[in-house]
Tab-separated table of C-alpha atoms in Angstrom:
chain	number	residue	atom	x	y	z
E	1	MET	CA	-16.903	1.609	-19.202
E	2	GLU	CA	-19.612	0.731	-21.678
E	3	LEU	CA	-20.248	-2.723	-20.229
E	4	ASP	CA	-23.505	-3.212	-18.363
E	5	GLY	CA	-23.052	-3.013	-14.618
E	6	VAL	CA	-19.717	-1.182	-14.665
E	7	VAL	CA	-19.934	1.725	-12.232
E	8	GLY	CA	-16.306	2.836	-12.028
E	9	LEU	CA	-12.657	1.903	-12.139
E	10	ASN	CA	-9.856	1.065	-9.742
E	11	ILE	CA	-6.440	1.499	-11.330
E	12	ALA	CA	-3.345	0.352	-9.435
E	13	THR	CA	0.038	1.892	-10.214
E	14	ARG	CA	3.162	3.330	-8.670
E	15	ALA	CA	3.473	7.003	-7.828
E	16	ASP	CA	6.591	7.335	-9.976
E	17	CYS	CA	4.574	6.253	-13.028
E	18	LEU	CA	2.316	9.308	-12.883
E	19	SER	CA	3.691	11.408	-15.708
E	20	ASP	CA	1.752	14.545	-16.630
E	21	ASP	CA	0.048	12.823	-19.576
E	22	VAL	CA	-0.995	9.878	-17.375
E	23	VAL	CA	-2.397	12.244	-14.734
E	24	GLU	CA	-4.251	14.145	-17.457
E	25	TYR	CA	-5.825	10.899	-18.685
E	26	LEU	CA	-6.727	9.851	-15.119
E	27	THR	CA	-8.342	13.258	-14.624
E	28	GLU	CA	-10.458	12.679	-17.747
E	29	LEU	CA	-11.520	9.290	-16.384
E	30	HIS	CA	-12.276	10.845	-13.007
E	31	ASN	CA	-14.533	13.384	-14.703
E	32	ARG	CA	-16.429	10.573	-16.507
E	33	THR	CA	-16.798	7.925	-13.821
E	34	TYR	CA	-16.080	6.881	-10.272
E	35	LEU	CA	-12.313	6.376	-10.103
E	36	ILE	CA	-9.865	5.239	-7.450
E	37	VAL	CA	-6.147	5.193	-8.156
E	38	GLU	CA	-4.307	2.755	-5.917
E	39	LEU	CA	-0.710	3.598	-5.061
E	40	GLY	CA	1.630	0.990	-3.631
E	41	LEU	CA	3.659	2.797	-0.984
E	42	GLN	CA	4.257	-0.181	1.353
E	43	SER	CA	6.279	1.942	3.841
E	44	VAL	CA	7.176	5.609	4.341
E	45	PHE	CA	10.775	4.598	5.060
E	46	ASP	CA	13.126	4.829	2.086
E	47	ALA	CA	15.569	2.314	3.579
E	48	THR	CA	12.745	-0.238	3.550
E	49	GLY	CA	11.830	0.784	0.010
E	50	GLU	CA	15.383	0.061	-1.075
E	51	LYS	CA	15.356	-3.356	0.622
E	52	ILE	CA	12.170	-4.383	-1.169
E	53	ASN	CA	13.156	-2.795	-4.493
E	54	ARG	CA	10.216	-0.372	-4.466
E	55	CYS	CA	12.027	1.767	-7.066
E	56	HIS	CA	10.805	5.131	-5.790
E	57	THR	CA	11.274	7.283	-2.711
E	58	TYR	CA	8.707	8.540	-0.256
E	59	ALA	CA	9.242	12.045	-1.676
E	60	GLU	CA	8.438	10.729	-5.167
E	61	PHE	CA	5.348	9.049	-3.750
E	62	LEU	CA	4.231	12.360	-2.209
E	63	TYR	CA	4.805	14.177	-5.503
E	64	GLY	CA	2.647	11.702	-7.439
E	65	TYR	CA	0.063	11.518	-4.651
E	66	ASN	CA	-0.319	15.304	-4.622
E	67	LYS	CA	-0.696	15.457	-8.410
E	68	LEU	CA	-3.726	13.192	-8.098
E	69	LYS	CA	-5.081	14.825	-4.948
E	70	GLU	CA	-4.964	18.306	-6.552
E	71	ARG	CA	-7.301	17.007	-9.257
E	72	GLY	CA	-9.765	15.552	-6.763
E	73	ILE	CA	-9.001	11.956	-7.720
E	74	ASN	CA	-9.742	9.339	-5.057
E	75	ILE	CA	-6.559	7.630	-3.886
E	76	CYS	CA	-6.059	4.333	-2.091
E	77	VAL	CA	-2.660	3.801	-0.444
E	78	HIS	CA	-1.240	0.328	0.199
E	79	LEU	CA	0.924	-0.423	3.239
E	80	ILE	CA	2.617	-3.738	4.050
E	81	ASP	CA	3.257	-4.797	7.633
E	82	GLY	CA	6.157	-7.103	8.467
E	83	LEU	CA	8.654	-5.817	5.916
E	84	PRO	CA	12.297	-6.718	6.625
E	85	GLY	CA	13.974	-4.365	9.071
E	86	GLU	CA	10.788	-2.698	10.260
E	87	ASN	CA	9.534	-2.771	13.833
E	88	LYS	CA	6.059	-2.065	15.206
E	89	GLU	CA	6.775	1.642	15.718
E	90	MET	CA	7.845	2.044	12.085
E	91	MET	CA	4.695	0.342	10.816
E	92	ILE	CA	2.536	2.583	12.991
E	93	GLU	CA	4.480	5.623	11.761
E	94	SER	CA	3.762	4.648	8.149
E	95	ALA	CA	0.043	4.455	8.943
E	96	ARG	CA	0.160	7.769	10.829
E	97	ARG	CA	1.852	9.617	7.962
E	98	VAL	CA	-0.509	8.143	5.399
E	99	GLY	CA	-3.432	9.097	7.617
E	100	GLU	CA	-2.182	12.691	7.703
E	101	LEU	CA	-2.525	12.757	3.899
E	102	PHE	CA	-6.239	11.894	4.203
E	103	PRO	CA	-6.417	9.524	1.235
E	104	HIS	CA	-9.845	8.271	0.236
E	105	CYS	CA	-8.861	4.822	1.476
E	106	VAL	CA	-6.044	2.538	2.595
E	107	LYS	CA	-5.292	-1.156	2.229
E	108	LEU	CA	-3.231	-2.788	4.948
E	109	HIS	CA	-1.413	-5.976	4.028
E	110	LEU	CA	0.532	-8.674	5.811
E	111	LEU	CA	3.886	-9.497	4.241
E	112	HIS	CA	3.659	-12.855	2.526
E	113	ILE	CA	6.823	-14.734	1.749
E	114	LEU	CA	6.339	-16.482	-1.572
E	115	GLU	CA	8.420	-19.228	-3.130
E	116	GLY	CA	10.753	-18.069	-5.892
E	117	THR	CA	11.391	-14.583	-4.469
E	118	VAL	CA	14.386	-12.892	-2.878
E	119	LEU	CA	12.441	-12.819	0.393
E	120	ALA	CA	11.959	-16.591	0.172
E	121	LYS	CA	15.722	-17.078	-0.054
E	122	GLU	CA	16.284	-14.778	2.933
E	123	TYR	CA	13.527	-16.534	4.897
E	124	LYS	CA	15.093	-19.940	4.245
E	125	GLU	CA	18.448	-18.539	5.384
E	126	GLY	CA	16.840	-17.352	8.635
E	127	LYS	CA	17.314	-13.669	7.819
E	128	ILE	CA	13.580	-12.866	7.922
E	129	THR	CA	11.088	-13.733	10.631
E	130	PRO	CA	7.439	-13.279	9.617
E	131	LEU	CA	4.991	-11.674	11.989
E	132	THR	CA	2.983	-13.914	14.270
E	133	LYS	CA	-0.784	-13.607	14.215
E	134	ASP	CA	-0.761	-11.859	17.604
E	135	GLU	CA	1.939	-9.406	16.488
E	136	TYR	CA	0.002	-8.612	13.319
E	137	VAL	CA	-3.282	-8.044	15.152
E	138	ASP	CA	-1.511	-5.775	17.639
E	139	ILE	CA	0.054	-3.730	14.829
E	140	ILE	CA	-3.218	-3.463	12.881
E	141	VAL	CA	-5.109	-2.271	15.971
E	142	SER	CA	-2.428	0.363	16.602
E	143	GLN	CA	-2.530	1.475	12.961
E	144	LEU	CA	-6.310	1.794	13.017
E	145	GLU	CA	-5.956	4.078	16.030
E	146	VAL	CA	-3.831	6.567	14.032
E	147	ILE	CA	-5.730	6.463	10.729
E	148	PRO	CA	-8.464	9.123	10.733
E	149	LYS	CA	-12.000	7.733	10.924
E	150	GLU	CA	-12.830	9.548	7.663
E	151	VAL	CA	-10.371	7.340	5.752
E	152	VAL	CA	-11.954	4.138	4.449
E	153	VAL	CA	-10.017	0.990	5.355
E	154	GLN	CA	-10.602	-1.351	2.439
E	155	ARG	CA	-8.478	-4.253	3.620
E	156	LEU	CA	-6.851	-5.463	6.820
E	157	THR	CA	-4.844	-8.213	5.154
E	158	GLY	CA	-4.627	-10.269	1.996
E	159	ASP	CA	-3.976	-13.894	1.202
E	160	GLY	CA	-0.913	-15.334	-0.487
E	161	ALA	CA	-1.444	-18.118	-3.008
E	162	ARG	CA	-1.333	-21.389	-1.045
E	163	GLU	CA	0.763	-23.061	-3.779
E	164	THR	CA	3.639	-20.610	-3.292
E	165	LEU	CA	3.140	-19.308	0.271
E	166	LEU	CA	6.076	-20.139	2.541
E	167	ALA	CA	5.116	-17.931	5.491
E	168	PRO	CA	3.269	-17.011	7.537
E	169	MET	CA	1.091	-20.081	7.193
E	170	TRP	CA	-1.477	-18.751	9.676
E	171	SER	CA	-2.577	-16.154	7.110
């Protein structure tokens, strides 16, 4: 914070890592500087969370989210589109529920299948089909329609490292 040009902090974590002492420290930071805490939710559906080894439930996410929100801390929520077992309606529902929380911002991501992961093995076995570009654009447009205009959308997708990206190659 003492470096020239630093105007704030973004700290990414999981909602289940927000113990009372961590939230107290984040509150101190929030009182000293511009702070955004990014929470990786990925999906509001616990069955999806189990499949991707998210390690916390939606209820645990809400508990951590509310601890930050009560202290006025800016929150950015991450969602991933194209997770195994999810359809378009589920992805829109995740965006709708996150929108109802009125976070400061959201980041929407495309699922990338990277070499060396469990998803890569399932992809190679034909158990996972990545979203096409048209499917992804359709889902993103629908999600933007249910996210309140007051919520900042920081990202509409991200890029997987070309060296390890298996799919979708159009990204």
